[in-house]
Tab-separated table of C-alpha atoms and ligand atoms in Angstrom:
chain	number	residue	atom	x	y	z
A	69	MET	CA	92.709	56.408	-33.373
A	70	LYS	CA	94.554	57.855	-36.286
A	71	ILE	CA	98.130	57.596	-35.700
A	72	LEU	CA	101.106	58.961	-37.430
A	73	VAL	CA	104.242	57.474	-36.764
A	74	THR	CA	107.193	59.201	-37.916
A	75	GLY	CA	110.678	57.407	-38.301
A	76	GLY	CA	108.759	54.167	-37.865
A	77	CYS	CA	111.217	51.985	-39.954
A	78	GLY	CA	114.217	52.948	-36.962
A	79	PHE	CA	114.839	51.022	-34.013
A	80	ILE	CA	112.395	52.466	-31.437
A	81	GLY	CA	109.750	53.521	-34.181
A	82	SER	CA	109.275	49.951	-35.922
A	83	ASN	CA	109.610	48.108	-31.988
A	84	PHE	CA	106.903	50.637	-30.752
A	85	ILE	CA	104.602	50.323	-34.342
A	86	ARG	CA	104.677	46.076	-33.869
A	87	TYR	CA	103.488	47.015	-30.174
A	88	ILE	CA	100.710	48.996	-30.879
A	89	ALA	CA	99.539	47.343	-34.036
A	90	ALA	CA	99.322	44.020	-31.989
A	91	LYS	CA	97.907	45.914	-29.038
A	92	TYR	CA	95.112	48.187	-30.556
A	93	PRO	CA	93.803	46.247	-33.623
A	94	THR	CA	91.165	48.976	-34.227
A	95	TYR	CA	93.887	51.665	-34.431
A	96	LYS	CA	94.898	53.098	-38.053
A	97	ILE	CA	99.053	53.357	-38.335
A	98	THR	CA	100.600	55.546	-40.978
A	99	ASN	CA	104.390	54.979	-40.547
A	100	LEU	CA	106.174	58.089	-42.988
A	101	ASP	CA	109.953	57.248	-43.350
A	102	LYS	CA	112.757	58.680	-45.110
A	103	LEU	CA	114.602	54.845	-45.108
A	104	THR	CA	117.903	56.856	-44.415
A	105	TYR	CA	120.637	54.463	-43.672
A	106	ALA	CA	118.816	53.420	-40.437
A	107	GLY	CA	115.499	52.880	-41.628
A	108	ASN	CA	115.066	49.655	-42.910
A	109	LEU	CA	111.402	48.087	-44.510
A	110	GLU	CA	112.286	44.843	-43.085
A	111	ASN	CA	112.306	45.931	-39.441
A	112	LEU	CA	108.364	46.145	-39.913
A	113	LYS	CA	107.791	42.820	-42.977
A	114	ASP	CA	105.991	40.645	-40.379
A	115	ILE	CA	103.116	43.401	-39.616
A	116	ALA	CA	103.855	44.733	-43.381
A	117	HIS	CA	100.207	43.014	-44.523
A	118	LEU	CA	98.376	44.160	-41.921
A	119	LYS	CA	95.058	45.914	-43.061
A	120	ASN	CA	95.632	49.051	-40.026
A	121	TYR	CA	99.359	49.445	-41.209
A	122	ASN	CA	100.274	51.618	-43.894
A	123	PHE	CA	103.948	53.067	-45.128
A	124	ILE	CA	104.560	55.846	-46.637
A	125	LYS	CA	108.159	57.006	-48.130
A	126	GLY	CA	108.860	60.298	-47.254
A	127	ASP	CA	110.221	63.219	-45.454
A	128	ILE	CA	109.602	65.190	-42.275
A	129	CYS	CA	111.253	68.089	-44.016
A	130	ASP	CA	108.694	68.007	-47.098
A	131	GLU	CA	105.641	70.260	-46.266
A	132	ASN	CA	103.235	68.997	-48.202
A	133	VAL	CA	103.527	65.437	-47.354
A	134	VAL	CA	103.652	66.048	-43.747
A	135	ASP	CA	100.593	68.407	-43.889
A	136	LYS	CA	98.775	65.952	-46.212
A	137	LEU	CA	99.340	63.244	-43.929
A	138	ALA	CA	98.319	65.923	-40.662
A	139	LYS	CA	95.162	66.288	-42.383
A	140	VAL	CA	93.748	62.692	-42.306
A	141	ASN	CA	95.328	61.845	-38.561
A	142	ASP	CA	94.374	61.953	-34.839
A	143	VAL	CA	98.135	61.704	-33.450
A	144	VAL	CA	101.189	62.204	-34.562
A	145	ILE	CA	104.328	60.455	-33.066
A	146	ASN	CA	107.647	61.981	-34.174
A	147	PHE	CA	110.436	59.395	-34.050
A	148	ALA	CA	112.623	60.605	-36.922
A	149	ALA	CA	116.108	61.532	-36.184
A	150	GLU	CA	119.717	61.254	-37.186
A	151	SER	CA	120.301	59.397	-33.960
A	152	HIS	CA	124.336	58.933	-33.997
A	153	VAL	CA	126.443	61.100	-31.810
A	154	ASP	CA	129.417	59.789	-33.520
A	155	ARG	CA	128.274	60.731	-36.995
A	156	SER	CA	127.017	64.321	-35.639
A	157	ILE	CA	130.261	64.965	-34.578
A	158	LYS	CA	131.426	64.419	-37.863
A	159	ASN	CA	129.240	66.603	-39.571
A	160	SER	CA	126.064	67.702	-37.806
A	161	ARG	CA	124.370	69.222	-41.019
A	162	ASP	CA	121.615	66.397	-41.370
A	163	PHE	CA	120.934	66.053	-37.758
A	164	LEU	CA	120.115	69.744	-37.642
A	165	ARG	CA	117.846	69.133	-40.765
A	166	THR	CA	115.833	66.726	-39.428
A	167	ASN	CA	116.204	66.888	-35.912
A	168	VAL	CA	115.184	70.590	-36.183
A	169	HIS	CA	114.024	71.766	-39.453
A	170	GLY	CA	111.958	68.443	-39.582
A	171	VAL	CA	109.998	68.679	-36.182
A	172	ASP	CA	109.487	72.573	-37.284
A	173	VAL	CA	107.674	71.166	-40.392
A	174	ILE	CA	105.694	68.646	-38.212
A	175	LEU	CA	104.610	71.253	-35.475
A	176	GLY	CA	103.385	73.590	-37.921
A	177	ALA	CA	101.211	70.912	-40.095
A	178	VAL	CA	100.132	70.025	-35.982
A	179	ARG	CA	99.164	73.550	-35.931
A	180	ASN	CA	97.405	74.058	-39.481
A	181	ASN	CA	95.096	70.861	-38.386
A	182	LYS	CA	93.154	69.137	-36.105
A	183	ILE	CA	95.715	66.666	-34.327
A	184	LYS	CA	94.842	66.145	-30.934
A	185	ARG	CA	98.438	64.816	-29.454
A	186	TYR	CA	101.723	65.412	-30.723
A	187	ILE	CA	104.790	63.338	-29.088
A	188	GLN	CA	108.074	64.316	-29.742
A	189	ILE	CA	110.392	61.946	-28.678
A	190	SER	CA	113.501	63.285	-27.633
A	191	THR	CA	116.383	61.976	-25.175
A	192	ASP	CA	118.276	62.574	-21.645
A	193	GLU	CA	121.026	63.811	-23.866
A	194	VAL	CA	119.788	66.972	-23.661
A	195	TYR	CA	120.396	67.732	-20.158
A	196	GLY	CA	124.171	66.817	-20.830
A	197	SER	CA	126.417	65.176	-18.277
A	198	ILE	CA	125.462	64.696	-14.866
A	199	LEU	CA	127.955	63.501	-12.042
A	200	PHE	CA	126.024	62.938	-8.841
A	201	GLY	CA	121.994	63.039	-8.660
A	202	SER	CA	119.464	62.821	-11.810
A	203	ALA	CA	117.661	65.044	-13.739
A	204	LYS	CA	114.546	66.473	-13.592
A	205	GLU	CA	112.298	67.475	-16.609
A	206	GLU	CA	112.564	71.208	-15.686
A	207	ASP	CA	116.183	71.199	-15.338
A	208	ALA	CA	118.347	73.325	-17.554
A	209	LEU	CA	119.306	72.237	-21.483
A	210	LYS	CA	123.257	71.564	-21.639
A	211	PRO	CA	123.359	69.577	-24.364
A	212	ASN	CA	127.160	68.891	-25.123
A	213	SER	CA	126.702	66.704	-29.136
A	214	PRO	CA	125.576	68.545	-32.075
A	215	TYR	CA	123.273	65.430	-31.615
A	216	ALA	CA	121.884	66.555	-28.205
A	217	ALA	CA	121.862	70.175	-28.993
A	218	SER	CA	119.831	69.295	-32.046
A	219	LYS	CA	117.326	67.449	-30.149
A	220	ALA	CA	117.459	70.187	-27.325
A	221	SER	CA	116.399	72.853	-29.975
A	222	ALA	CA	113.531	70.256	-31.103
A	223	ASP	CA	112.436	70.335	-27.203
A	224	LEU	CA	112.602	74.140	-27.337
A	225	LEU	CA	110.463	74.330	-30.310
A	226	CYS	CA	107.664	71.923	-28.974
A	227	ARG	CA	107.775	74.190	-25.915
A	228	ALA	CA	107.438	77.198	-27.445
A	229	TYR	CA	104.439	75.694	-29.711
A	230	PHE	CA	102.790	74.708	-26.905
A	231	LYS	CA	103.293	78.480	-25.391
A	232	THR	CA	102.235	80.559	-27.993
A	233	PHE	CA	99.724	78.093	-30.054
A	234	ASN	CA	98.456	76.309	-27.067
A	235	LEU	CA	99.463	73.132	-29.470
A	236	PRO	CA	98.724	70.081	-27.572
A	237	VAL	CA	102.696	68.541	-27.294
A	238	ILE	CA	104.186	66.269	-25.026
A	239	ILE	CA	107.928	65.501	-24.745
A	240	THR	CA	109.343	61.979	-23.634
A	241	ARG	CA	113.329	62.001	-23.074
A	242	SER	CA	114.334	58.644	-22.490
A	243	SER	CA	117.419	56.732	-21.454
A	244	ASN	CA	120.069	55.006	-23.986
A	245	ASN	CA	117.669	52.315	-25.182
A	246	PHE	CA	119.008	48.631	-26.508
A	247	GLY	CA	117.164	45.834	-28.174
A	248	PRO	CA	116.167	43.941	-31.269
A	249	TYR	CA	116.212	45.621	-34.518
A	250	GLN	CA	119.063	48.443	-33.224
A	251	TYR	CA	121.180	49.775	-35.979
A	252	PRO	CA	124.932	47.945	-35.399
A	253	GLU	CA	126.483	51.039	-34.684
A	254	LYS	CA	125.696	51.459	-31.412
A	255	VAL	CA	127.232	50.020	-28.164
A	256	ILE	CA	125.630	47.262	-27.078
A	257	PRO	CA	124.520	45.923	-31.105
A	258	LEU	CA	127.734	46.857	-32.323
A	259	PHE	CA	129.760	44.609	-29.391
A	260	ILE	CA	127.209	42.008	-29.533
A	261	THR	CA	128.096	41.768	-32.756
A	262	ASN	CA	131.604	42.150	-33.109
A	263	LEU	CA	131.661	39.562	-30.137
A	264	LEU	CA	129.587	37.234	-32.410
A	265	GLU	CA	132.176	37.885	-35.507
A	266	ASN	CA	135.277	37.185	-33.246
A	267	LYS	CA	136.224	40.755	-33.650
A	268	LYS	CA	137.289	43.109	-30.698
A	269	VAL	CA	135.336	45.525	-28.984
A	270	PRO	CA	136.163	49.152	-29.029
A	271	LEU	CA	136.064	50.626	-25.799
A	272	TYR	CA	136.091	54.629	-25.788
A	273	GLY	CA	138.501	56.116	-23.057
A	274	ASP	CA	138.939	54.524	-19.620
A	275	GLY	CA	135.727	52.782	-19.838
A	276	LEU	CA	133.744	54.663	-16.908
A	277	ASN	CA	131.285	57.226	-18.758
A	278	GLU	CA	127.859	55.735	-17.322
A	279	ARG	CA	124.574	55.397	-18.722
A	280	ASP	CA	120.838	53.942	-17.670
A	281	TRP	CA	119.968	51.325	-20.089
A	282	LEU	CA	116.248	51.070	-21.047
A	283	PHE	CA	115.002	47.683	-23.079
A	284	VAL	CA	113.245	49.182	-25.946
A	285	LEU	CA	109.873	47.380	-24.875
A	286	ASP	CA	109.884	49.323	-21.718
A	287	ASN	CA	110.258	52.367	-23.376
A	288	VAL	CA	107.324	51.793	-25.728
A	289	ARG	CA	105.087	50.783	-23.149
A	290	ALA	CA	106.113	54.093	-21.512
A	291	ILE	CA	105.198	55.998	-24.858
A	292	ASP	CA	101.848	53.742	-25.169
A	293	LEU	CA	100.885	55.309	-21.602
A	294	VAL	CA	101.791	59.012	-22.295
A	295	LEU	CA	99.629	58.694	-25.639
A	296	HIS	CA	96.797	57.853	-23.496
A	297	LYS	CA	97.352	59.158	-20.622
A	298	GLY	CA	100.232	61.637	-20.665
A	299	LYS	CA	99.145	65.428	-20.109
A	300	ILE	CA	99.237	68.021	-22.531
A	301	GLY	CA	102.231	70.164	-22.371
A	302	GLN	CA	104.198	67.923	-19.968
A	303	ILE	CA	107.661	66.670	-20.557
A	304	TYR	CA	108.152	62.953	-19.407
A	305	ASN	CA	112.018	61.335	-18.406
A	306	ILE	CA	111.792	57.579	-18.832
A	307	GLY	CA	114.696	55.600	-17.588
A	308	ILE	CA	114.922	52.862	-15.016
A	309	GLY	CA	117.370	54.854	-12.698
A	310	LYS	CA	120.401	52.165	-12.659
A	311	GLU	CA	123.606	53.672	-14.257
A	312	ILE	CA	126.165	51.044	-15.504
A	313	ALA	CA	129.538	51.914	-16.302
A	314	ASN	CA	130.662	51.068	-19.973
A	315	LEU	CA	133.478	48.582	-18.380
A	316	LYS	CA	130.610	46.828	-16.714
A	317	LEU	CA	128.220	46.740	-19.235
A	318	THR	CA	131.372	45.585	-21.532
A	319	LYS	CA	132.214	42.616	-18.713
A	320	ILE	CA	128.447	41.579	-18.969
A	321	LEU	CA	128.565	41.196	-23.043
A	322	LEU	CA	131.951	39.533	-22.707
A	323	ASP	CA	130.513	37.126	-20.433
A	324	SER	CA	127.380	36.267	-21.842
A	325	LEU	CA	129.297	35.933	-25.071
A	326	GLY	CA	131.671	33.379	-23.420
A	327	LYS	CA	134.557	35.756	-24.172
A	328	THR	CA	137.369	37.258	-22.405
A	329	LYS	CA	138.847	41.006	-21.622
A	330	LYS	CA	141.179	39.898	-24.399
A	331	MET	CA	138.677	40.900	-26.756
A	332	VAL	CA	138.349	44.656	-25.385
A	333	LYS	CA	140.288	47.194	-27.651
A	334	TYR	CA	140.911	50.403	-26.039
A	335	VAL	CA	140.149	53.028	-28.463
A	336	VAL	CA	140.782	57.376	-28.127
A	337	ASP	CA	137.678	58.989	-26.350
A	338	ARG	CA	134.663	60.533	-28.016
A	339	LEU	CA	135.010	64.239	-28.498
A	340	GLY	CA	133.071	65.794	-25.695
A	341	HIS	CA	132.068	62.561	-24.375
A	342	ASP	CA	129.247	63.071	-21.831
A	343	ARG	CA	130.542	61.197	-18.203
A	344	ARG	CA	127.291	60.265	-16.914
A	345	TYR	CA	123.660	60.365	-17.964
A	346	SER	CA	120.982	60.237	-14.938
A	347	ILE	CA	116.899	61.069	-14.899
A	348	ASP	CA	114.781	61.137	-12.309
A	349	ASN	CA	111.615	58.896	-13.251
A	350	LYS	CA	108.940	59.575	-10.829
A	351	LYS	CA	106.671	61.603	-12.871
A	352	ILE	CA	106.447	58.285	-15.263
A	353	VAL	CA	106.215	56.368	-12.475
A	354	LYS	CA	103.382	58.242	-10.988
A	355	LEU	CA	101.792	57.976	-14.266
A	356	GLY	CA	101.622	54.340	-13.828
A	357	TRP	CA	104.909	53.024	-15.863
A	358	GLN	CA	107.240	50.337	-14.355
A	359	PRO	CA	109.895	48.413	-16.584
A	360	ASN	CA	109.029	44.810	-16.664
A	361	TYR	CA	112.281	43.918	-17.825
A	362	ASP	CA	115.521	43.774	-15.828
A	363	PHE	CA	118.666	44.581	-17.385
A	364	GLN	CA	120.499	40.879	-17.377
A	365	THR	CA	116.953	39.116	-18.712
A	366	ALA	CA	116.829	42.274	-21.716
A	367	ILE	CA	120.412	41.367	-22.390
A	368	SER	CA	119.672	37.827	-22.937
A	369	LEU	CA	117.045	38.874	-25.025
A	370	THR	CA	118.871	41.099	-27.161
A	371	ILE	CA	121.874	38.970	-27.703
A	372	ARG	CA	119.552	35.873	-28.559
A	373	TRP	CA	117.590	38.223	-30.974
A	374	TYR	CA	121.510	39.229	-33.041
A	375	LYS	CA	122.222	35.599	-32.529
A	376	GLU	CA	118.969	34.575	-34.321
A	377	ASN	CA	118.939	37.366	-36.834
A	378	LYS	CA	122.411	37.372	-38.533
A	379	SER	CA	120.976	38.242	-42.341
A	380	TRP	CA	119.463	41.406	-40.566
A	381	TRP	CA	122.915	42.782	-39.185
A	382	LYS	CA	125.541	41.366	-41.248
A	383	LYS	CA	124.327	43.603	-44.523
A	384	PHE	CA	125.374	46.627	-42.334
A	385	LYS	CA	128.112	45.572	-40.937
A	386	LYS	CA	129.950	45.449	-44.349
A	387	SER	CA	128.781	49.106	-45.527
B	109	NAD	P1	117.418	55.283	-35.680
B	109	NAD	O1	118.559	56.430	-36.057
B	109	NAD	O2	117.222	53.591	-35.142
B	109	NAD	O3	116.040	55.494	-36.349
B	109	NAD	C1	115.421	56.999	-37.348
B	109	NAD	C2	114.546	56.852	-38.402
B	109	NAD	O4	114.076	58.145	-38.464
B	109	NAD	C3	115.118	55.893	-39.567
B	109	NAD	O5	114.147	55.183	-39.633
B	109	NAD	C4	115.405	56.417	-40.470
B	109	NAD	O6	115.083	56.479	-41.561
B	109	NAD	C5	114.121	57.631	-39.955
B	109	NAD	N1	114.710	58.961	-40.753
B	109	NAD	C6	115.720	60.225	-40.387
B	109	NAD	N2	115.558	61.323	-41.668
B	109	NAD	C7	114.369	61.351	-41.460
B	109	NAD	C8	113.540	62.432	-42.369
B	109	NAD	N3	114.154	63.416	-42.584
B	109	NAD	N4	112.193	62.150	-42.221
B	109	NAD	C9	111.577	60.719	-42.374
B	109	NAD	N5	112.004	59.761	-41.569
B	109	NAD	C10	113.491	59.699	-41.128
B	109	NAD	O7	116.796	55.829	-33.734
B	109	NAD	P2	116.206	55.467	-32.849
B	109	NAD	O8	117.114	54.813	-32.292
B	109	NAD	O9	114.932	54.666	-33.410
B	109	NAD	O10	115.564	56.684	-32.404
B	109	NAD	C11	114.335	57.005	-32.611
B	109	NAD	C12	114.343	58.545	-31.769
B	109	NAD	O11	114.296	58.620	-30.624
B	109	NAD	C13	115.235	59.651	-32.254
B	109	NAD	O12	114.493	60.548	-32.206
B	109	NAD	C14	116.092	59.993	-31.045
B	109	NAD	O13	116.551	60.928	-30.837
B	109	NAD	C15	115.147	59.034	-29.696
B	109	NAD	N6	115.887	58.489	-28.743
B	109	NAD	C16	116.528	57.433	-29.064
B	109	NAD	C17	117.447	56.881	-27.850
B	109	NAD	C18	118.644	55.211	-28.587
B	109	NAD	O14	119.093	54.767	-27.360
B	109	NAD	N7	118.321	54.708	-29.778
B	109	NAD	C19	117.446	56.962	-26.998
B	109	NAD	C20	117.026	58.169	-26.382
B	109	NAD	C21	116.185	59.010	-27.548
């Protein structure tokens, strides 16, 4: 199989490429990435020498590049995105460009070539805040941040291309991921690295916002399953189904790093901050997926990785 991965130098994409390259040595993987602030060649330096891996610096909004690569690949998996909600609140322009226009460019290339499968990596944030119960794949999209609105727009475009042109599209919507190689602006690596530097951690509002935390390697295994067994035209939620309030998450991180609550600094809440995300995962479980990691084990592994890879994250914290 020849796989074009877009945005493979970011957090989830790099974990996915490393996993696929090891599991399927006969597959050819091409990684197209623009190398924004969030994309880092270092994330894949351990596999850069492999014969079945090839990196190309480029933009998913560039029709020529995307079309050329779609001609020589069987499958496209799109991780490329502007992914940080706080940045989208400050300025949404790049979010619409990459997350919506970029997806339209890829869909056009999928249509013009013989791509057998296009997987759009989406998010549970497209459902918006859910105070009770869990969102199912067919539920209405009610995004509340510019980031979530851009991802929801891409999901609707994918649906439209499936309905109009019978394009082989599948969407995955995972909950919040954490693990190695996550840029230290997102809450878990931000808090871990701040505590390792003996700096306070900024906790939004009352700290009672809830997220269903998913270890990145469990997400990667789910995407692998969807790649091989997912049904065209379908959407798959990927989550554990155990929501944790930010306050509890903070306590777990403080305890794990031997710090007290004195290290918490309450800050003004994020604008439009979604109170709770929760997704129904029955469909991906029915397809054959189960998480391998419980939260505490995955957090311990993640903390260890940030302790052992200070040179990776210190340079990002300076900028
Ligand atoms: P990330 O910000 O770590 O990485 C994004 C990658 O995309 C970077 O390598 C960046 O250089 C690249 N990129 C950005 N714009 C590009 C463009 N125009 N052309 C080519 N490459 C470009 O993101 P992530 O956390 O790894 O998320 C990957 C995907 O998963 C995103 O689509 C995101 O919406 C989705 N997602 C993330 C999470 C999470 O918790 N991180 C949860 C659910 C869904």
